[in-house]
mmCIF file of C-alpha atoms in Angstrom:
data_model
loop_
_atom_site.group_PDB
_atom_site.id
_atom_site.type_symbol
_atom_site.label_atom_id
_atom_site.label_comp_id
_atom_site.label_asym_id
_atom_site.label_seq_id
_atom_site.Cartn_x
_atom_site.Cartn_y
_atom_site.Cartn_z
ATOM 1 C CA VAL A 118 32.812 10.363 -47.907
ATOM 2 C CA ALA A 119 35.902 10.239 -45.691
ATOM 3 C CA ALA A 120 34.494 13.000 -43.502
ATOM 4 C CA GLU A 121 31.284 11.019 -42.951
ATOM 5 C CA ALA A 122 33.020 7.717 -42.221
ATOM 6 C CA ARG A 123 33.556 6.845 -38.608
ATOM 7 C CA PRO A 124 36.943 5.444 -37.584
ATOM 8 C CA ARG A 125 37.562 1.947 -38.993
ATOM 9 C CA ARG A 126 34.323 2.012 -40.998
ATOM 10 C CA ASN A 127 34.305 0.794 -44.578
ATOM 11 C CA LEU A 128 34.475 3.758 -46.957
ATOM 12 C CA GLU A 129 32.526 1.945 -49.681
ATOM 13 C CA ALA A 130 29.633 1.287 -47.289
ATOM 14 C CA VAL A 131 29.553 4.958 -46.311
ATOM 15 C CA ALA A 132 29.709 6.019 -49.958
ATOM 16 C CA ARG A 133 26.760 3.740 -50.746
ATOM 17 C CA GLU A 134 24.713 5.253 -47.912
ATOM 18 C CA LEU A 135 25.457 8.780 -49.121
ATOM 19 C CA ARG A 136 24.571 7.924 -52.729
ATOM 20 C CA TYR A 137 21.205 6.480 -51.762
ATOM 21 C CA ARG A 138 20.524 9.364 -49.382
ATOM 22 C CA PHE A 139 21.137 11.826 -52.220
ATOM 23 C CA LEU A 140 19.045 9.856 -54.725
ATOM 24 C CA ARG A 141 16.153 9.558 -52.275
ATOM 25 C CA SER A 142 16.287 13.319 -51.686
ATOM 26 C CA LEU A 143 15.623 13.837 -55.412
ATOM 27 C CA VAL A 144 12.401 11.826 -55.107
ATOM 28 C CA GLU A 145 11.386 13.587 -51.893
ATOM 29 C CA ARG A 146 11.873 16.997 -53.573
ATOM 30 C CA GLY A 147 9.805 15.913 -56.567
ATOM 31 C CA GLU A 148 12.736 16.052 -59.000
ATOM 32 C CA ALA A 149 12.310 12.344 -59.824
ATOM 33 C CA GLY A 150 9.475 9.861 -59.581
ATOM 34 C CA LYS A 151 11.645 6.821 -58.910
ATOM 35 C CA VAL A 152 15.296 5.851 -58.953
ATOM 36 C CA ALA A 153 16.320 2.811 -61.022
ATOM 37 C CA THR A 154 19.561 0.918 -60.460
ATOM 38 C CA GLY A 155 21.284 -1.471 -62.849
ATOM 39 C CA HIS A 156 21.532 -4.533 -60.616
ATOM 40 C CA THR A 157 21.404 -7.763 -62.640
ATOM 41 C CA ALA A 158 20.755 -11.445 -61.949
ATOM 42 C CA ASP A 159 24.518 -11.866 -61.569
ATOM 43 C CA ASP A 160 24.559 -9.257 -58.786
ATOM 44 C CA GLN A 161 21.724 -11.148 -57.136
ATOM 45 C CA ALA A 162 23.583 -14.458 -57.367
ATOM 46 C CA GLU A 163 26.759 -12.949 -55.899
ATOM 47 C CA THR A 164 24.761 -11.468 -53.019
ATOM 48 C CA VAL A 165 22.937 -14.717 -52.207
ATOM 49 C CA LEU A 166 26.079 -16.851 -52.477
ATOM 50 C CA GLY A 167 28.067 -14.452 -50.295
ATOM 51 C CA ARG A 168 25.420 -14.474 -47.587
ATOM 52 C CA LEU A 169 25.101 -18.241 -47.784
ATOM 53 C CA LEU A 170 28.851 -18.617 -47.228
ATOM 54 C CA ARG A 171 28.800 -16.228 -44.249
ATOM 55 C CA GLY A 172 25.754 -17.936 -42.774
ATOM 56 C CA SER A 173 22.303 -16.449 -43.212
ATOM 57 C CA GLY A 174 18.616 -17.177 -42.783
ATOM 58 C CA THR A 175 15.854 -16.390 -45.253
ATOM 59 C CA ARG A 176 16.147 -12.648 -44.550
ATOM 60 C CA GLY A 177 19.680 -12.637 -45.936
ATOM 61 C CA LEU A 178 18.991 -15.133 -48.712
ATOM 62 C CA ALA A 179 16.204 -12.851 -49.970
ATOM 63 C CA GLY A 180 19.069 -10.917 -51.506
ATOM 64 C CA ILE A 181 18.448 -7.722 -53.468
ATOM 65 C CA TYR A 182 14.809 -6.601 -53.493
ATOM 66 C CA PRO A 183 13.257 -5.487 -56.823
ATOM 67 C CA VAL A 184 11.450 -2.569 -55.134
ATOM 68 C CA VAL A 185 12.461 -0.786 -51.926
ATOM 69 C CA GLY A 186 10.328 1.852 -50.251
ATOM 70 C CA GLY A 187 8.282 2.408 -53.393
ATOM 71 C CA TRP A 188 10.906 4.793 -54.793
ATOM 72 C CA LEU A 189 13.882 2.518 -55.558
ATOM 73 C CA VAL A 190 13.378 0.021 -58.403
ATOM 74 C CA ARG A 191 15.665 -2.545 -60.045
ATOM 75 C CA PRO A 192 14.128 -3.366 -63.423
ATOM 76 C CA LEU A 193 17.132 -5.367 -64.697
ATOM 77 C CA LEU A 194 17.298 -7.815 -61.797
ATOM 78 C CA GLU A 195 16.230 -10.763 -63.995
ATOM 79 C CA GLN A 196 18.714 -9.965 -66.787
ATOM 80 C CA ARG A 197 22.192 -11.488 -67.062
ATOM 81 C CA ARG A 198 25.121 -9.082 -66.937
ATOM 82 C CA ALA A 199 26.669 -10.420 -70.152
ATOM 83 C CA ALA A 200 23.384 -9.982 -72.062
ATOM 84 C CA LEU A 201 23.081 -6.416 -70.813
ATOM 85 C CA ARG A 202 26.633 -5.574 -71.906
ATOM 86 C CA HIS A 203 25.999 -7.146 -75.316
ATOM 87 C CA TRP A 204 22.864 -5.024 -75.779
ATOM 88 C CA LEU A 205 24.647 -1.844 -74.693
ATOM 89 C CA ALA A 206 27.499 -2.523 -77.107
ATOM 90 C CA ALA A 207 25.041 -3.175 -79.951
ATOM 91 C CA GLN A 208 23.356 0.174 -79.206
ATOM 92 C CA ALA A 209 26.744 1.958 -78.930
ATOM 93 C CA ILE A 210 25.864 3.026 -75.366
ATOM 94 C CA PRO A 211 28.979 3.423 -73.185
ATOM 95 C CA TRP A 212 29.127 2.385 -69.540
ATOM 96 C CA ARG A 213 31.618 2.667 -66.723
ATOM 97 C CA GLU A 214 33.351 -0.055 -64.750
ATOM 98 C CA ASP A 215 34.366 0.708 -61.167
ATOM 99 C CA SER A 216 38.099 -0.010 -60.851
ATOM 100 C CA SER A 217 37.508 -1.474 -57.380
ATOM 101 C CA ASN A 218 35.676 -4.387 -59.054
ATOM 102 C CA ARG A 219 39.099 -5.793 -59.956
ATOM 103 C CA ASP A 220 40.337 -5.789 -56.357
ATOM 104 C CA LEU A 221 40.399 -9.475 -55.385
ATOM 105 C CA ARG A 222 40.875 -8.598 -51.706
ATOM 106 C CA ARG A 223 37.117 -7.999 -51.659
ATOM 107 C CA THR A 224 34.914 -11.017 -51.112
ATOM 108 C CA ARG A 225 32.326 -10.113 -53.763
ATOM 109 C CA ASN A 226 35.034 -9.719 -56.392
ATOM 110 C CA ARG A 227 36.519 -13.117 -55.574
ATOM 111 C CA LEU A 228 33.062 -14.661 -55.805
ATOM 112 C CA ARG A 229 32.532 -12.993 -59.184
ATOM 113 C CA ALA A 230 35.940 -13.722 -60.692
ATOM 114 C CA GLU A 231 36.826 -17.075 -59.164
ATOM 115 C CA LEU A 232 34.142 -19.001 -57.273
ATOM 116 C CA LEU A 233 31.046 -18.441 -59.431
ATOM 117 C CA PRO A 234 32.765 -19.474 -62.698
ATOM 118 C CA LEU A 235 34.016 -22.621 -60.952
ATOM 119 C CA LEU A 236 30.530 -23.472 -59.674
ATOM 120 C CA GLU A 237 28.926 -22.657 -63.028
ATOM 121 C CA ALA A 238 31.148 -25.311 -64.600
ATOM 122 C CA GLU A 239 29.204 -27.798 -62.445
ATOM 123 C CA ASN A 240 25.828 -26.097 -62.918
ATOM 124 C CA PRO A 241 25.548 -23.719 -65.904
ATOM 125 C CA ARG A 242 22.235 -22.366 -64.561
ATOM 126 C CA LEU A 243 23.583 -21.564 -61.099
ATOM 127 C CA VAL A 244 22.966 -17.811 -61.406
ATOM 128 C CA GLU A 245 19.326 -18.366 -62.357
ATOM 129 C CA GLN A 246 18.862 -20.862 -59.524
ATOM 130 C CA LEU A 247 20.396 -18.552 -56.921
ATOM 131 C CA ALA A 248 18.120 -15.770 -58.166
ATOM 132 C CA ALA A 249 15.139 -18.141 -57.858
ATOM 133 C CA THR A 250 16.223 -18.968 -54.292
ATOM 134 C CA ALA A 251 16.180 -15.255 -53.489
ATOM 135 C CA GLU A 252 12.646 -14.934 -54.876
ATOM 136 C CA VAL A 253 11.424 -17.845 -52.729
ATOM 137 C CA ALA A 254 13.137 -16.343 -49.672
ATOM 138 C CA ARG A 255 11.427 -12.982 -50.292
ATOM 139 C CA ASP A 256 8.062 -14.748 -50.384
ATOM 140 C CA GLU A 257 8.945 -16.438 -47.085
ATOM 141 C CA GLU A 258 9.914 -13.079 -45.588
ATOM 142 C CA ARG A 259 6.624 -11.481 -46.627
ATOM 143 C CA HIS A 260 4.757 -14.272 -44.879
ATOM 144 C CA TRP A 261 6.872 -13.940 -41.739
ATOM 145 C CA GLU A 262 6.488 -10.165 -41.677
ATOM 146 C CA ARG A 263 2.711 -10.572 -41.435
ATOM 147 C CA ARG A 264 2.967 -13.343 -38.847
ATOM 148 C CA THR A 265 5.527 -11.447 -36.744
ATOM 149 C CA ALA A 266 3.399 -8.286 -36.797
ATOM 150 C CA GLU A 267 0.507 -10.347 -35.402
ATOM 151 C CA LEU A 268 2.703 -11.802 -32.647
ATOM 152 C CA LEU A 269 4.106 -8.392 -31.782
ATOM 153 C CA ALA A 270 0.670 -6.778 -31.504
ATOM 154 C CA ARG A 271 -0.574 -9.674 -29.368
ATOM 155 C CA HIS A 272 2.323 -10.002 -26.915
ATOM 156 C CA LEU A 273 4.480 -6.857 -26.635
ATOM 157 C CA GLU A 274 3.263 -4.304 -24.077
ATOM 158 C CA GLU A 275 4.602 -0.765 -23.715
ATOM 159 C CA GLN A 276 4.783 0.791 -20.240
ATOM 160 C CA THR A 277 6.541 3.609 -18.397
ATOM 161 C CA LEU A 278 8.870 2.883 -15.481
ATOM 162 C CA SER A 279 10.324 5.822 -13.531
ATOM 163 C CA GLY A 280 9.595 8.074 -16.478
ATOM 164 C CA ARG A 281 11.433 5.728 -18.863
ATOM 165 C CA PRO A 282 9.628 3.786 -21.614
ATOM 166 C CA ILE A 283 9.989 0.025 -21.437
ATOM 167 C CA TRP A 284 8.469 -2.893 -23.314
ATOM 168 C CA LYS A 285 7.435 -6.185 -21.736
ATOM 169 C CA LEU A 286 7.078 -9.611 -23.327
ATOM 170 C CA PRO A 287 5.176 -12.276 -21.334
ATOM 171 C CA LEU A 288 7.142 -15.511 -21.156
ATOM 172 C CA LEU A 289 4.305 -17.996 -20.701
ATOM 173 C CA PRO A 290 2.953 -17.593 -24.249
ATOM 174 C CA PHE A 291 6.478 -16.945 -25.576
ATOM 175 C CA VAL A 292 7.861 -20.345 -24.551
ATOM 176 C CA GLN A 293 4.897 -22.039 -26.239
ATOM 177 C CA LEU A 294 5.919 -20.620 -29.624
ATOM 178 C CA ASP A 295 8.206 -22.658 -31.830
ATOM 179 C CA ARG A 296 11.823 -21.534 -32.136
ATOM 180 C CA ALA A 297 11.347 -19.846 -35.498
ATOM 181 C CA GLU A 298 8.530 -17.692 -34.083
ATOM 182 C CA GLN A 299 10.543 -16.927 -30.956
ATOM 183 C CA ARG A 300 13.494 -15.648 -32.979
ATOM 184 C CA ARG A 301 11.284 -13.506 -35.209
ATOM 185 C CA LEU A 302 9.396 -12.079 -32.246
ATOM 186 C CA LEU A 303 12.584 -11.201 -30.333
ATOM 187 C CA ARG A 304 14.059 -9.426 -33.356
ATOM 188 C CA ALA A 305 10.816 -7.513 -33.881
ATOM 189 C CA ALA A 306 10.613 -6.579 -30.188
ATOM 190 C CA ALA A 307 14.166 -5.223 -30.296
ATOM 191 C CA ARG A 308 13.362 -3.147 -33.396
ATOM 192 C CA ALA A 309 10.179 -1.846 -31.760
ATOM 193 C CA THR A 310 12.242 -0.532 -28.858
ATOM 194 C CA GLY A 311 14.593 1.335 -31.168
ATOM 195 C CA SER A 312 17.484 -1.125 -31.107
ATOM 196 C CA ALA A 313 19.668 -1.886 -34.077
ATOM 197 C CA ARG A 314 19.050 -5.141 -35.934
ATOM 198 C CA LEU A 315 20.217 -8.086 -33.838
ATOM 199 C CA ASP A 316 22.548 -10.803 -35.082
ATOM 200 C CA LEU A 317 21.696 -14.459 -34.516
ATOM 201 C CA PRO A 318 24.049 -14.744 -31.477
ATOM 202 C CA HIS A 319 22.179 -11.803 -29.886
ATOM 203 C CA VAL A 320 18.839 -13.507 -30.490
ATOM 204 C CA GLU A 321 20.058 -16.815 -29.085
ATOM 205 C CA ALA A 322 21.336 -14.998 -25.994
ATOM 206 C CA LEU A 323 17.831 -13.573 -25.501
ATOM 207 C CA ARG A 324 16.300 -17.029 -25.849
ATOM 208 C CA GLN A 325 18.687 -18.306 -23.168
ATOM 209 C CA LEU A 326 17.751 -15.340 -20.983
ATOM 210 C CA ALA A 327 14.070 -16.219 -21.363
ATOM 211 C CA ALA A 328 14.817 -19.771 -20.207
ATOM 212 C CA GLY A 329 16.972 -18.615 -17.273
ATOM 213 C CA GLN A 330 16.332 -17.270 -13.801
ATOM 214 C CA SER A 331 14.583 -14.046 -12.877
ATOM 215 C CA GLY A 332 16.951 -11.150 -12.213
ATOM 216 C CA ARG A 333 19.397 -11.857 -15.029
ATOM 217 C CA ARG A 334 19.953 -9.217 -17.693
ATOM 218 C CA ILE A 335 22.079 -8.642 -20.776
ATOM 219 C CA ARG A 336 23.053 -5.565 -22.744
ATOM 220 C CA LEU A 337 22.764 -5.468 -26.518
ATOM 221 C CA PRO A 338 23.346 -2.636 -29.028
ATOM 222 C CA GLY A 339 21.342 0.290 -27.623
ATOM 223 C CA LEU A 340 19.218 -2.029 -25.504
ATOM 224 C CA GLU A 341 19.099 -3.704 -22.109
ATOM 225 C CA VAL A 342 16.923 -6.812 -21.656
ATOM 226 C CA ALA A 343 16.105 -8.281 -18.240
ATOM 227 C CA ARG A 344 14.272 -11.385 -17.060
ATOM 228 C CA VAL A 345 11.827 -10.054 -14.472
ATOM 229 C CA PHE A 346 9.754 -12.919 -13.058
ATOM 230 C CA ASP A 347 7.566 -14.113 -15.961
ATOM 231 C CA TRP A 348 8.468 -11.268 -18.319
ATOM 232 C CA LEU A 349 11.256 -10.160 -20.597
ATOM 233 C CA GLN A 350 11.710 -6.441 -20.106
ATOM 234 C CA PHE A 351 13.229 -4.366 -22.940
ATOM 235 C CA ALA A 352 14.647 -0.942 -22.059
ATOM 236 C CA PRO A 353 16.385 1.212 -24.689
ATOM 237 C CA GLY A 354 19.300 3.349 -23.660
ATOM 238 C CA ALA A 355 22.964 4.131 -24.005
ATOM 239 C CA LEU A 356 25.401 1.595 -22.632
ATOM 240 C CA PRO A 357 27.856 2.489 -19.857
ATOM 241 C CA ALA A 358 31.555 2.279 -20.591
ATOM 242 C CA PRO A 359 32.894 -1.136 -19.584
ATOM 243 C CA GLU A 360 35.466 -1.378 -16.814
ATOM 244 C CA GLY A 361 37.261 -4.252 -18.511
ATOM 245 C CA PHE A 362 36.446 -7.812 -19.465
ATOM 246 C CA GLU A 363 37.988 -11.040 -20.673
ATOM 247 C CA TYR A 364 36.369 -13.809 -22.702
ATOM 248 C CA GLN A 365 37.577 -17.068 -24.159
ATOM 249 C CA VAL A 366 36.672 -17.343 -27.837
ATOM 250 C CA SER A 367 36.687 -20.081 -30.440
ATOM 251 C CA VAL A 368 37.912 -19.507 -33.984
ATOM 252 C CA PRO A 369 36.004 -19.592 -36.254
ATOM 253 C CA GLY A 370 33.068 -18.405 -34.191
ATOM 254 C CA ALA A 371 31.279 -15.446 -32.628
ATOM 255 C CA CYS A 372 31.316 -13.997 -29.128
ATOM 256 C CA ILE A 373 28.796 -11.643 -27.524
ATOM 257 C CA ILE A 374 30.325 -9.009 -25.222
ATOM 258 C CA PRO A 375 27.461 -8.062 -22.860
ATOM 259 C CA ALA A 376 29.549 -5.246 -21.318
ATOM 260 C CA THR A 377 29.590 -3.378 -24.631
ATOM 261 C CA GLY A 378 26.532 -4.815 -26.339
ATOM 262 C CA THR A 379 28.560 -6.015 -29.312
ATOM 263 C CA CYS A 380 29.056 -9.264 -31.165
ATOM 264 C CA ILE A 381 32.548 -9.992 -32.498
ATOM 265 C CA ARG A 382 33.092 -12.640 -35.161
ATOM 266 C CA PHE A 383 36.413 -14.458 -35.507
ATOM 267 C CA ASN A 384 37.845 -16.304 -38.489
ATOM 268 C CA PHE A 385 41.180 -17.301 -39.988
ATOM 269 C CA VAL A 386 42.223 -15.424 -43.144
ATOM 270 C CA GLY A 387 45.440 -15.172 -45.076
ATOM 271 C CA ARG A 388 47.214 -11.832 -45.108
ATOM 272 C CA ASP A 389 46.456 -11.444 -48.807
ATOM 273 C CA GLN A 390 42.743 -12.153 -48.215
ATOM 274 C CA ALA A 391 42.059 -9.319 -45.805
ATOM 275 C CA GLU A 392 39.258 -6.969 -46.820
ATOM 276 C CA PRO A 393 39.508 -3.209 -46.232
ATOM 277 C CA GLY A 394 38.367 -2.288 -42.725
ATOM 278 C CA LEU A 395 38.972 -5.790 -41.343
ATOM 279 C CA SER A 396 40.872 -5.939 -38.037
ATOM 280 C CA LEU A 397 43.736 -8.437 -38.187
ATOM 281 C CA ILE A 398 45.854 -10.093 -35.513
ATOM 282 C CA HIS A 399 48.963 -11.686 -37.026
ATOM 283 C CA ILE A 400 49.836 -15.068 -35.492
#
């Protein structure tokens, strides 16, 4: 895992990617029909609550999906963790607990051990309600996926400029869409051009670009977007190394760095609250 992890990248995230890559390879080789994980309703509630606290739309609040890619299934997603442990104990089936689950420096563990029990004292059915919220959000996402695919097919045009593929989005019909449709369409256009998933500050920067003057452009992760007369022009490509920059930021808050195509989020945390891989500036 350490060999695969890039500098300053979370080892647990890399380990998760490698696990799923290995498990998917079993299905692709025909050694398994599907892979089932043991995620429970409590895992779902922790995921939804964590994303709600960080700030998320319906895509994030959809939480953990019961089926992913047709090969990954989560049959226990509606079961409570305590009920599952009780059943396993009654059947004399052993299980393992990851020691990192006790590390309260990690946000999910603090949610599990401290915040959720406190909130459940106010609402004993909080876990079930958060899981129900995730189900509603997944239904919303399925609707938006169909609607966004229609918008993308109708408006995004692929062309070649100087031997380089570009995609163009006409602004006249774009500005007539409501804001929710604009955000969905911009995210989908960025994905269609091979860009990484955009954060909300990236999307809002694109909306401002669409409302601005012709000739302006911004750089995002793996993508350059320009306002060219009545079009937004998307061009994938590597970003040049910045020559230096300086921005004023607000804390808490987020700041887009066009020179590097990154979005940096800032917040105040105590020294004992830092999560692994988090960059800290002591003040």
